[in-house]
DNA sequence: ATACACATTCGAGTGTACTCTAAGGCAATA
DNA sequence: TATTGCCTTAGAGTACACTCGAATGTGTAT
């Protein structure tokens, strides 16, 4: 049984607003979402998996343009697997560097916090 | 000898554009930047340190509103040290959680990359 | 004297990623 | 029958953090 979902159900399930779901479709991140007789969107399990992956890309802060590129490659089938892998690897590296920067700056912040604690101790 | 710097020198030194420096001043992140007879900005060593800290806050993605709040507390002197510390600690925690999320999602991405590598292997 | 290179201010414009509004359609309930 | 409540679309509006443009001023170099 191939379950189908309405846009509301997907919205709740995935934590994206219906606006965002329609927006993602409009800009080409979500391709081939089918409609029922009334013209309402019907999402499949496969759509759910894809949306889940899009959310993952978003959480690692991939820009929408890159996500679109990835989405487009995906819709061209298996011949684009290498390109897709490279796209992911390139972004992966960016995120790793970003985390490194965050951690370095967190050290500075922590020094500041320790410094403040010292000042607070003195004023007792 | 209290060194003074022009906006250009600060721009080069700190990696912020002159536009951004004026913008930060306008919105209250940079308070009390002195002027010379011509009305040009003259930045001091203390200003440099403060800008450096602002950049640090920006790199850990503190929103400008929070930076303003911090800046305002700072200008009120030592009585606000505890509040400032708490502000930093609150944001610190957010960043730590953010890093955790990034790392979790990187794992998913890595699985995808491994999966693609497998597919690529099969096609040989 | 006048051009150049810098400075000033105010306010408008940009890019990203949504987020919302308006106008309209269909189906079930009061 | 009419109201409610969902859906559709196109396109306008928002928030954030800059980024730029226009008008104007000042001190040094030719």
PDB file of C-alpha atoms (C1' of nucleotides) in Angstrom:
ATOM      1  CA  UNK A   1       0.000   0.000   0.000  1.00  0.00           C
ATOM      2  CA  UNK A   2       1.566   3.200  -1.203  1.00  0.00           C
ATOM      3  CA  UNK A   3       0.528   5.735   1.401  1.00  0.00           C
ATOM      4  CA  UNK A   4      -0.353   9.222   0.246  1.00  0.00           C
ATOM      5  CA  UNK A   5      -0.233  12.385   2.327  1.00  0.00           C
ATOM      6  CA  UNK A   6      -1.852  15.790   2.123  1.00  0.00           C
ATOM      7  CA  UNK A   7       0.203  18.941   2.406  1.00  0.00           C
ATOM      8  CA  UNK A   8      -1.046  19.424   5.975  1.00  0.00           C
ATOM      9  CA  UNK A   9       0.066  15.964   6.985  1.00  0.00           C
ATOM     10  CA  UNK A  10       3.471  16.498   5.449  1.00  0.00           C
ATOM     11  CA  UNK A  11       3.721  19.873   7.117  1.00  0.00           C
ATOM     12  CA  UNK A  12       3.105  18.328  10.524  1.00  0.00           C
ATOM     13  CA  UNK A  13       5.224  15.255   9.854  1.00  0.00           C
ATOM     14  CA  UNK A  14       8.248  17.136   8.560  1.00  0.00           C
ATOM     15  CA  UNK A  15       8.055  20.404  10.439  1.00  0.00           C
ATOM     16  CA  UNK A  16       7.926  22.594   7.356  1.00  0.00           C
ATOM     17  CA  UNK A  17       5.074  25.049   6.853  1.00  0.00           C
ATOM     18  CA  UNK A  18       2.695  24.485   3.939  1.00  0.00           C
ATOM     19  CA  UNK A  19       4.049  27.743   2.542  1.00  0.00           C
ATOM     20  CA  UNK A  20       7.559  26.379   2.580  1.00  0.00           C
ATOM     21  CA  UNK A  21       6.467  23.115   0.960  1.00  0.00           C
ATOM     22  CA  UNK A  22       4.806  25.005  -1.885  1.00  0.00           C
ATOM     23  CA  UNK A  23       7.799  27.322  -2.117  1.00  0.00           C
ATOM     24  CA  UNK A  24      10.213  24.395  -2.386  1.00  0.00           C
ATOM     25  CA  UNK A  25       8.075  22.966  -5.150  1.00  0.00           C
ATOM     26  CA  UNK A  26       7.884  26.262  -6.991  1.00  0.00           C
ATOM     27  CA  UNK A  27      11.662  26.727  -7.036  1.00  0.00           C
ATOM     28  CA  UNK A  28      12.277  23.164  -8.156  1.00  0.00           C
ATOM     29  CA  UNK A  29      13.474  21.425  -4.997  1.00  0.00           C
ATOM     30  CA  UNK A  30      10.415  19.194  -5.051  1.00  0.00           C
ATOM     31  CA  UNK A  31       9.699  17.812  -8.508  1.00  0.00           C
ATOM     32  CA  UNK A  32       6.770  15.721  -9.683  1.00  0.00           C
ATOM     33  CA  UNK A  33       4.473  15.989  -6.670  1.00  0.00           C
ATOM     34  CA  UNK A  34       1.246  14.406  -7.924  1.00  0.00           C
ATOM     35  CA  UNK A  35      -2.278  15.835  -7.561  1.00  0.00           C
ATOM     36  CA  UNK A  36      -5.676  14.272  -6.897  1.00  0.00           C
ATOM     37  CA  UNK A  37      -8.915  14.979  -8.825  1.00  0.00           C
ATOM     38  CA  UNK A  38      -9.341  18.221  -6.921  1.00  0.00           C
ATOM     39  CA  UNK A  39      -5.859  19.364  -7.804  1.00  0.00           C
ATOM     40  CA  UNK A  40      -4.593  18.913  -4.228  1.00  0.00           C
ATOM     41  CA  UNK A  41      -1.044  17.770  -3.682  1.00  0.00           C
ATOM     42  CA  UNK A  42      -0.527  14.094  -2.824  1.00  0.00           C
ATOM     43  CA  UNK A  43       2.851  13.289  -1.334  1.00  0.00           C
ATOM     44  CA  UNK A  44       4.241   9.760  -1.437  1.00  0.00           C
ATOM     45  CA  UNK A  45       6.636   7.926   0.895  1.00  0.00           C
ATOM     46  CA  UNK A  46       9.384   8.624  -1.609  1.00  0.00           C
ATOM     47  CA  UNK A  47       8.597  12.330  -1.398  1.00  0.00           C
ATOM     48  CA  UNK A  48       8.864  12.103   2.380  1.00  0.00           C
ATOM     49  CA  UNK A  49      12.336  10.619   2.138  1.00  0.00           C
ATOM     50  CA  UNK A  50      13.444  13.294  -0.281  1.00  0.00           C
ATOM     51  CA  UNK A  51      12.048  16.091   1.879  1.00  0.00           C
ATOM     52  CA  UNK A  52      13.861  14.574   4.831  1.00  0.00           C
ATOM     53  CA  UNK A  53      17.091  14.744   2.896  1.00  0.00           C
ATOM     54  CA  UNK A  54      16.418  18.326   1.832  1.00  0.00           C
ATOM     55  CA  UNK A  55      15.955  19.214   5.496  1.00  0.00           C
ATOM     56  CA  UNK A  56      19.259  17.562   6.255  1.00  0.00           C
ATOM     57  CA  UNK A  57      20.946  19.666   3.582  1.00  0.00           C
ATOM     58  CA  UNK A  58      19.288  22.751   4.982  1.00  0.00           C
ATOM     59  CA  UNK A  59      20.458  21.959   8.492  1.00  0.00           C
ATOM     60  CA  UNK A  60      24.041  21.799   7.323  1.00  0.00           C
ATOM     61  CA  UNK A  61      23.338  25.213   5.807  1.00  0.00           C
ATOM     62  CA  UNK A  62      23.623  24.311   2.160  1.00  0.00           C
ATOM     63  CA  UNK A  63      22.367  27.284   0.142  1.00  0.00           C
ATOM     64  CA  UNK A  64      19.145  26.723  -1.742  1.00  0.00           C
ATOM     65  CA  UNK A  65      20.914  27.173  -5.052  1.00  0.00           C
ATOM     66  CA  UNK A  66      23.183  24.228  -4.320  1.00  0.00           C
ATOM     67  CA  UNK A  67      20.207  22.210  -3.162  1.00  0.00           C
ATOM     68  CA  UNK A  68      18.529  22.990  -6.467  1.00  0.00           C
ATOM     69  CA  UNK A  69      21.615  21.858  -8.336  1.00  0.00           C
ATOM     70  CA  UNK A  70      21.628  18.630  -6.357  1.00  0.00           C
ATOM     71  CA  UNK A  71      17.914  18.142  -6.930  1.00  0.00           C
ATOM     72  CA  UNK A  72      18.345  18.641 -10.634  1.00  0.00           C
ATOM     73  CA  UNK A  73      21.178  16.107 -10.810  1.00  0.00           C
ATOM     74  CA  UNK A  74      19.070  13.619  -8.884  1.00  0.00           C
ATOM     75  CA  UNK A  75      16.205  13.926 -11.335  1.00  0.00           C
ATOM     76  CA  UNK A  76      18.570  12.979 -14.150  1.00  0.00           C
ATOM     77  CA  UNK A  77      19.124   9.516 -12.689  1.00  0.00           C
ATOM     78  CA  UNK A  78      22.068   7.336 -11.781  1.00  0.00           C
ATOM     79  CA  UNK A  79      24.498   8.770 -14.281  1.00  0.00           C
ATOM     80  CA  UNK A  80      24.907  11.782 -12.001  1.00  0.00           C
ATOM     81  CA  UNK A  81      25.891   9.885  -8.871  1.00  0.00           C
ATOM     82  CA  UNK A  82      29.530  10.939  -9.008  1.00  0.00           C
ATOM     83  CA  UNK A  83      28.634  14.577  -9.465  1.00  0.00           C
ATOM     84  CA  UNK A  84      26.217  14.373  -6.574  1.00  0.00           C
ATOM     85  CA  UNK A  85      28.834  12.792  -4.344  1.00  0.00           C
ATOM     86  CA  UNK A  86      31.308  15.525  -5.186  1.00  0.00           C
ATOM     87  CA  UNK A  87      28.758  18.208  -4.451  1.00  0.00           C
ATOM     88  CA  UNK A  88      28.123  16.687  -1.044  1.00  0.00           C
ATOM     89  CA  UNK A  89      31.831  16.266  -0.306  1.00  0.00           C
ATOM     90  CA  UNK A  90      32.555  19.873  -1.190  1.00  0.00           C
ATOM     91  CA  UNK A  91      29.891  21.115   1.147  1.00  0.00           C
ATOM     92  CA  UNK A  92      30.855  18.622   3.828  1.00  0.00           C
ATOM     93  CA  UNK A  93      34.306  20.146   3.944  1.00  0.00           C
ATOM     94  CA  UNK A  94      32.880  23.636   4.287  1.00  0.00           C
ATOM     95  CA  UNK A  95      30.789  22.548   7.233  1.00  0.00           C
ATOM     96  CA  UNK A  96      33.763  20.887   8.904  1.00  0.00           C
ATOM     97  CA  UNK A  97      35.733  24.119   8.576  1.00  0.00           C
ATOM     98  CA  UNK A  98      32.802  26.098   9.827  1.00  0.00           C
ATOM     99  CA  UNK A  99      32.587  23.921  12.931  1.00  0.00           C
ATOM    100  CA  UNK A 100      36.304  24.454  13.514  1.00  0.00           C
ATOM    101  CA  UNK A 101      35.817  28.234  13.365  1.00  0.00           C
ATOM    102  CA  UNK A 102      32.884  28.071  15.737  1.00  0.00           C
ATOM    103  CA  UNK A 103      34.897  26.046  18.215  1.00  0.00           C
ATOM    104  CA  UNK A 104      37.848  28.447  18.069  1.00  0.00           C
ATOM    105  CA  UNK A 105      35.585  31.384  18.740  1.00  0.00           C
ATOM    106  CA  UNK A 106      33.829  29.531  21.515  1.00  0.00           C
ATOM    107  CA  UNK A 107      37.211  29.278  23.224  1.00  0.00           C
ATOM    108  CA  UNK A 108      37.531  33.064  23.153  1.00  0.00           C
ATOM    109  CA  UNK A 109      34.031  33.431  24.520  1.00  0.00           C
ATOM    110  CA  UNK A 110      34.844  31.007  27.258  1.00  0.00           C
ATOM    111  CA  UNK A 111      37.901  33.030  28.224  1.00  0.00           C
ATOM    112  CA  UNK A 112      35.683  36.069  28.457  1.00  0.00           C
ATOM    113  CA  UNK A 113      33.212  34.223  30.639  1.00  0.00           C
ATOM    114  CA  UNK A 114      36.023  33.095  32.961  1.00  0.00           C
ATOM    115  CA  UNK A 115      37.291  36.648  33.114  1.00  0.00           C
ATOM    116  CA  UNK A 116      33.855  37.912  34.100  1.00  0.00           C
ATOM    117  CA  UNK A 117      33.589  35.238  36.774  1.00  0.00           C
ATOM    118  CA  UNK A 118      36.870  36.466  38.233  1.00  0.00           C
ATOM    119  CA  UNK A 119      35.579  40.026  38.326  1.00  0.00           C
ATOM    120  CA  UNK A 120      32.409  38.820  39.980  1.00  0.00           C
ATOM    121  CA  UNK A 121      34.473  36.966  42.608  1.00  0.00           C
ATOM    122  CA  UNK A 122      36.467  40.093  43.454  1.00  0.00           C
ATOM    123  CA  UNK A 123      33.367  42.169  44.073  1.00  0.00           C
ATOM    124  CA  UNK A 124      32.176  39.944  46.875  1.00  0.00           C
TER     125      UNK A 124
ATOM    126  CA  UNK B   1      51.626  56.645  22.966  1.00  0.00           C
ATOM    127  CA  UNK B   2      47.978  56.004  22.276  1.00  0.00           C
ATOM    128  CA  UNK B   3      47.872  55.025  18.626  1.00  0.00           C
ATOM    129  CA  UNK B   4      44.985  56.276  16.543  1.00  0.00           C
ATOM    130  CA  UNK B   5      43.670  54.729  13.362  1.00  0.00           C
ATOM    131  CA  UNK B   6      41.643  55.962  10.416  1.00  0.00           C
ATOM    132  CA  UNK B   7      38.601  54.071   9.222  1.00  0.00           C
ATOM    133  CA  UNK B   8      40.618  52.753   6.270  1.00  0.00           C
ATOM    134  CA  UNK B   9      43.318  51.394   8.531  1.00  0.00           C
ATOM    135  CA  UNK B  10      40.747  49.714  10.753  1.00  0.00           C
ATOM    136  CA  UNK B  11      38.996  48.314   7.715  1.00  0.00           C
ATOM    137  CA  UNK B  12      42.207  46.708   6.494  1.00  0.00           C
ATOM    138  CA  UNK B  13      43.331  45.604   9.965  1.00  0.00           C
ATOM    139  CA  UNK B  14      40.027  44.018  10.975  1.00  0.00           C
ATOM    140  CA  UNK B  15      38.644  42.819   7.670  1.00  0.00           C
ATOM    141  CA  UNK B  16      35.427  44.810   7.878  1.00  0.00           C
ATOM    142  CA  UNK B  17      34.460  47.239   5.121  1.00  0.00           C
ATOM    143  CA  UNK B  18      34.280  50.941   5.937  1.00  0.00           C
ATOM    144  CA  UNK B  19      30.581  50.636   5.214  1.00  0.00           C
ATOM    145  CA  UNK B  20      30.203  47.993   7.890  1.00  0.00           C
ATOM    146  CA  UNK B  21      32.222  50.014  10.409  1.00  0.00           C
ATOM    147  CA  UNK B  22      29.970  53.025   9.928  1.00  0.00           C
ATOM    148  CA  UNK B  23      26.931  50.771  10.021  1.00  0.00           C
ATOM    149  CA  UNK B  24      28.013  49.202  13.315  1.00  0.00           C
ATOM    150  CA  UNK B  25      28.472  52.675  14.738  1.00  0.00           C
ATOM    151  CA  UNK B  26      25.101  53.864  13.485  1.00  0.00           C
ATOM    152  CA  UNK B  27      23.231  50.979  15.086  1.00  0.00           C
ATOM    153  CA  UNK B  28      25.084  51.371  18.375  1.00  0.00           C
ATOM    154  CA  UNK B  29      27.563  48.511  18.361  1.00  0.00           C
ATOM    155  CA  UNK B  30      30.447  50.982  18.309  1.00  0.00           C
ATOM    156  CA  UNK B  31      29.944  53.781  20.794  1.00  0.00           C
ATOM    157  CA  UNK B  32      32.058  56.848  21.412  1.00  0.00           C
ATOM    158  CA  UNK B  33      34.356  56.683  18.399  1.00  0.00           C
ATOM    159  CA  UNK B  34      36.165  60.031  18.556  1.00  0.00           C
ATOM    160  CA  UNK B  35      36.643  62.479  15.669  1.00  0.00           C
ATOM    161  CA  UNK B  36      39.523  64.727  14.659  1.00  0.00           C
ATOM    162  CA  UNK B  37      39.243  68.416  13.703  1.00  0.00           C
ATOM    163  CA  UNK B  38      37.946  67.399  10.282  1.00  0.00           C
ATOM    164  CA  UNK B  39      35.239  65.228  11.746  1.00  0.00           C
ATOM    165  CA  UNK B  40      36.966  62.008  10.615  1.00  0.00           C
ATOM    166  CA  UNK B  41      36.737  58.943  12.823  1.00  0.00           C
ATOM    167  CA  UNK B  42      39.774  58.174  14.978  1.00  0.00           C
ATOM    168  CA  UNK B  43      39.834  54.645  16.340  1.00  0.00           C
ATOM    169  CA  UNK B  44      41.902  53.795  19.431  1.00  0.00           C
ATOM    170  CA  UNK B  45      43.547  50.536  20.514  1.00  0.00           C
ATOM    171  CA  UNK B  46      40.603  49.991  22.841  1.00  0.00           C
ATOM    172  CA  UNK B  47      38.248  50.308  19.882  1.00  0.00           C
ATOM    173  CA  UNK B  48      40.301  47.704  18.043  1.00  0.00           C
ATOM    174  CA  UNK B  49      39.913  45.244  20.904  1.00  0.00           C
ATOM    175  CA  UNK B  50      36.193  45.843  21.058  1.00  0.00           C
ATOM    176  CA  UNK B  51      35.781  45.412  17.307  1.00  0.00           C
ATOM    177  CA  UNK B  52      37.758  42.203  17.562  1.00  0.00           C
ATOM    178  CA  UNK B  53      35.318  40.952  20.151  1.00  0.00           C
ATOM    179  CA  UNK B  54      32.338  41.988  18.051  1.00  0.00           C
ATOM    180  CA  UNK B  55      33.786  39.970  15.190  1.00  0.00           C
ATOM    181  CA  UNK B  56      34.099  37.015  17.524  1.00  0.00           C
ATOM    182  CA  UNK B  57      30.433  37.354  18.488  1.00  0.00           C
ATOM    183  CA  UNK B  58      29.515  37.595  14.841  1.00  0.00           C
ATOM    184  CA  UNK B  59      31.491  34.468  14.001  1.00  0.00           C
ATOM    185  CA  UNK B  60      29.559  32.488  16.572  1.00  0.00           C
ATOM    186  CA  UNK B  61      26.460  33.869  14.833  1.00  0.00           C
ATOM    187  CA  UNK B  62      25.131  36.041  17.598  1.00  0.00           C
ATOM    188  CA  UNK B  63      22.324  38.156  16.129  1.00  0.00           C
ATOM    189  CA  UNK B  64      23.043  41.864  15.913  1.00  0.00           C
ATOM    190  CA  UNK B  65      20.261  42.623  18.388  1.00  0.00           C
ATOM    191  CA  UNK B  66      21.980  40.566  21.054  1.00  0.00           C
ATOM    192  CA  UNK B  67      25.297  42.170  20.217  1.00  0.00           C
ATOM    193  CA  UNK B  68      23.631  45.554  20.696  1.00  0.00           C
ATOM    194  CA  UNK B  69      22.282  44.454  24.034  1.00  0.00           C
ATOM    195  CA  UNK B  70      25.743  43.295  25.088  1.00  0.00           C
ATOM    196  CA  UNK B  71      27.284  46.514  23.824  1.00  0.00           C
ATOM    197  CA  UNK B  72      24.798  48.559  25.779  1.00  0.00           C
ATOM    198  CA  UNK B  73      25.492  46.634  28.992  1.00  0.00           C
ATOM    199  CA  UNK B  74      29.207  47.115  28.478  1.00  0.00           C
ATOM    200  CA  UNK B  75      28.826  50.863  28.175  1.00  0.00           C
ATOM    201  CA  UNK B  76      27.153  50.916  31.560  1.00  0.00           C
ATOM    202  CA  UNK B  77      30.289  49.729  33.291  1.00  0.00           C
ATOM    203  CA  UNK B  78      31.257  46.984  35.713  1.00  0.00           C
ATOM    204  CA  UNK B  79      27.899  46.671  37.397  1.00  0.00           C
ATOM    205  CA  UNK B  80      26.656  44.753  34.354  1.00  0.00           C
ATOM    206  CA  UNK B  81      29.354  42.080  34.351  1.00  0.00           C
ATOM    207  CA  UNK B  82      27.041  39.343  35.590  1.00  0.00           C
ATOM    208  CA  UNK B  83      24.403  40.133  33.019  1.00  0.00           C
ATOM    209  CA  UNK B  84      27.020  40.150  30.305  1.00  0.00           C
ATOM    210  CA  UNK B  85      28.345  36.801  31.434  1.00  0.00           C
ATOM    211  CA  UNK B  86      24.871  35.315  31.372  1.00  0.00           C
ATOM    212  CA  UNK B  87      24.236  36.665  27.921  1.00  0.00           C
ATOM    213  CA  UNK B  88      27.428  35.020  26.679  1.00  0.00           C
ATOM    214  CA  UNK B  89      26.666  31.749  28.440  1.00  0.00           C
ATOM    215  CA  UNK B  90      23.198  31.588  26.943  1.00  0.00           C
ATOM    216  CA  UNK B  91      24.516  32.072  23.474  1.00  0.00           C
ATOM    217  CA  UNK B  92      27.439  29.719  24.080  1.00  0.00           C
ATOM    218  CA  UNK B  93      24.969  26.948  24.801  1.00  0.00           C
ATOM    219  CA  UNK B  94      23.074  27.653  21.612  1.00  0.00           C
ATOM    220  CA  UNK B  95      26.259  27.397  19.602  1.00  0.00           C
ATOM    221  CA  UNK B  96      27.217  24.125  21.272  1.00  0.00           C
ATOM    222  CA  UNK B  97      23.813  22.694  20.386  1.00  0.00           C
ATOM    223  CA  UNK B  98      24.136  24.019  16.885  1.00  0.00           C
ATOM    224  CA  UNK B  99      27.479  22.274  16.466  1.00  0.00           C
ATOM    225  CA  UNK B 100      25.914  19.056  17.721  1.00  0.00           C
ATOM    226  CA  UNK B 101      23.152  19.344  15.100  1.00  0.00           C
ATOM    227  CA  UNK B 102      25.663  20.032  12.369  1.00  0.00           C
ATOM    228  CA  UNK B 103      27.672  16.987  13.352  1.00  0.00           C
ATOM    229  CA  UNK B 104      24.617  14.749  13.407  1.00  0.00           C
ATOM    230  CA  UNK B 105      23.594  15.884   9.974  1.00  0.00           C
ATOM    231  CA  UNK B 106      27.130  15.482   8.705  1.00  0.00           C
ATOM    232  CA  UNK B 107      26.865  11.833   9.672  1.00  0.00           C
ATOM    233  CA  UNK B 108      23.794  11.453   7.455  1.00  0.00           C
ATOM    234  CA  UNK B 109      25.606  13.195   4.618  1.00  0.00           C
ATOM    235  CA  UNK B 110      28.537  10.901   5.086  1.00  0.00           C
ATOM    236  CA  UNK B 111      26.269   7.862   4.838  1.00  0.00           C
ATOM    237  CA  UNK B 112      24.949   9.241   1.589  1.00  0.00           C
ATOM    238  CA  UNK B 113      28.451   9.771   0.274  1.00  0.00           C
ATOM    239  CA  UNK B 114      29.386   6.185   1.175  1.00  0.00           C
ATOM    240  CA  UNK B 115      26.250   4.951  -0.546  1.00  0.00           C
ATOM    241  CA  UNK B 116      27.148   6.858  -3.695  1.00  0.00           C
ATOM    242  CA  UNK B 117      30.672   5.423  -3.601  1.00  0.00           C
ATOM    243  CA  UNK B 118      29.180   1.950  -3.499  1.00  0.00           C
ATOM    244  CA  UNK B 119      27.026   2.684  -6.515  1.00  0.00           C
ATOM    245  CA  UNK B 120      30.049   4.042  -8.326  1.00  0.00           C
ATOM    246  CA  UNK B 121      31.970   0.860  -7.515  1.00  0.00           C
ATOM    247  CA  UNK B 122      29.237  -1.320  -8.972  1.00  0.00           C
ATOM    248  CA  UNK B 123      29.213   0.503 -12.266  1.00  0.00           C
ATOM    249  CA  UNK B 124      32.843  -0.352 -13.013  1.00  0.00           C
TER     250      UNK B 124
ATOM    251  C1'  DA C   1      42.879  77.348  -8.949  1.00  0.00           C
ATOM    252  C1'  DT C   2      41.474  72.919  -9.529  1.00  0.00           C
ATOM    253  C1'  DA C   3      41.735  68.161  -9.453  1.00  0.00           C
ATOM    254  C1'  DC C   4      42.306  64.138  -6.483  1.00  0.00           C
ATOM    255  C1'  DA C   5      41.619  61.378  -2.662  1.00  0.00           C
ATOM    256  C1'  DC C   6      39.801  60.939   1.115  1.00  0.00           C
ATOM    257  C1'  DA C   7      36.033  61.891   4.548  1.00  0.00           C
ATOM    258  C1'  DT C   8      31.028  62.826   6.113  1.00  0.00           C
ATOM    259  C1'  DT C   9      25.638  61.802   6.343  1.00  0.00           C
ATOM    260  C1'  DC C  10      21.187  59.970   5.011  1.00  0.00           C
ATOM    261  C1'  DG C  11      18.646  56.914   2.865  1.00  0.00           C
ATOM    262  C1'  DA C  12      17.855  53.519  -0.691  1.00  0.00           C
ATOM    263  C1'  DG C  13      19.057  48.897  -2.632  1.00  0.00           C
ATOM    264  C1'  DT C  14      20.555  43.806  -2.349  1.00  0.00           C
ATOM    265  C1'  DG C  15      20.448  38.755  -1.451  1.00  0.00           C
ATOM    266  C1'  DT C  16      18.671  34.944   1.033  1.00  0.00           C
ATOM    267  C1'  DA C  17      15.017  32.261   2.570  1.00  0.00           C
ATOM    268  C1'  DC C  18      11.138  32.334   3.583  1.00  0.00           C
ATOM    269  C1'  DT C  19       6.157  34.124   4.837  1.00  0.00           C
ATOM    270  C1'  DC C  20       1.990  36.048   3.841  1.00  0.00           C
ATOM    271  C1'  DT C  21      -2.026  38.026   1.109  1.00  0.00           C
ATOM    272  C1'  DA C  22      -5.525  38.082  -2.303  1.00  0.00           C
ATOM    273  C1'  DA C  23      -8.557  35.999  -5.349  1.00  0.00           C
ATOM    274  C1'  DG C  24     -10.777  32.171  -6.327  1.00  0.00           C
ATOM    275  C1'  DG C  25     -12.480  26.911  -6.292  1.00  0.00           C
ATOM    276  C1'  DC C  26     -14.575  22.620  -4.211  1.00  0.00           C
ATOM    277  C1'  DA C  27     -16.994  19.803  -0.627  1.00  0.00           C
ATOM    278  C1'  DA C  28     -19.228  19.011   3.606  1.00  0.00           C
ATOM    279  C1'  DT C  29     -21.995  20.715   7.351  1.00  0.00           C
ATOM    280  C1'  DA C  30     -25.782  23.968   9.658  1.00  0.00           C
TER     281       DA C  30
ATOM    282  C1'  DT D   1     -28.578  28.089   0.526  1.00  0.00           C
ATOM    283  C1'  DA D   2     -24.834  29.817   2.919  1.00  0.00           C
ATOM    284  C1'  DT D   3     -21.033  29.473   5.752  1.00  0.00           C
ATOM    285  C1'  DT D   4     -16.844  27.016   7.032  1.00  0.00           C
ATOM    286  C1'  DG D   5     -12.698  25.140   5.941  1.00  0.00           C
ATOM    287  C1'  DC D   6      -9.765  23.332   3.221  1.00  0.00           C
ATOM    288  C1'  DC D   7      -7.203  23.730  -1.230  1.00  0.00           C
ATOM    289  C1'  DT D   8      -5.088  26.251  -5.480  1.00  0.00           C
ATOM    290  C1'  DT D   9      -2.058  30.124  -7.790  1.00  0.00           C
ATOM    291  C1'  DA D  10       0.666  34.415  -8.503  1.00  0.00           C
ATOM    292  C1'  DG D  11       2.890  37.732  -6.544  1.00  0.00           C
ATOM    293  C1'  DA D  12       3.895  40.983  -2.744  1.00  0.00           C
ATOM    294  C1'  DG D  13       6.005  41.577   1.837  1.00  0.00           C
ATOM    295  C1'  DT D  14       9.390  40.559   5.724  1.00  0.00           C
ATOM    296  C1'  DA D  15      13.718  40.047   8.478  1.00  0.00           C
ATOM    297  C1'  DC D  16      18.421  40.099   8.641  1.00  0.00           C
ATOM    298  C1'  DA D  17      22.880  41.963   7.755  1.00  0.00           C
ATOM    299  C1'  DC D  18      24.876  44.355   5.155  1.00  0.00           C
ATOM    300  C1'  DT D  19      26.135  47.288   0.784  1.00  0.00           C
ATOM    301  C1'  DC D  20      25.870  51.009  -2.083  1.00  0.00           C
ATOM    302  C1'  DG D  21      24.758  55.722  -4.049  1.00  0.00           C
ATOM    303  C1'  DA D  22      24.287  60.654  -3.915  1.00  0.00           C
ATOM    304  C1'  DA D  23      25.285  64.949  -2.195  1.00  0.00           C
ATOM    305  C1'  DT D  24      28.582  67.471   0.073  1.00  0.00           C
ATOM    306  C1'  DG D  25      33.016  68.862   2.544  1.00  0.00           C
ATOM    307  C1'  DT D  26      38.210  69.252   3.362  1.00  0.00           C
ATOM    308  C1'  DG D  27      43.277  69.062   2.867  1.00  0.00           C
ATOM    309  C1'  DT D  28      47.218  68.123  -0.110  1.00  0.00           C
ATOM    310  C1'  DA D  29      49.530  67.927  -4.923  1.00  0.00           C
ATOM    311  C1'  DT D  30      50.184  70.095  -9.561  1.00  0.00           C
TER     312       DT D  30
END
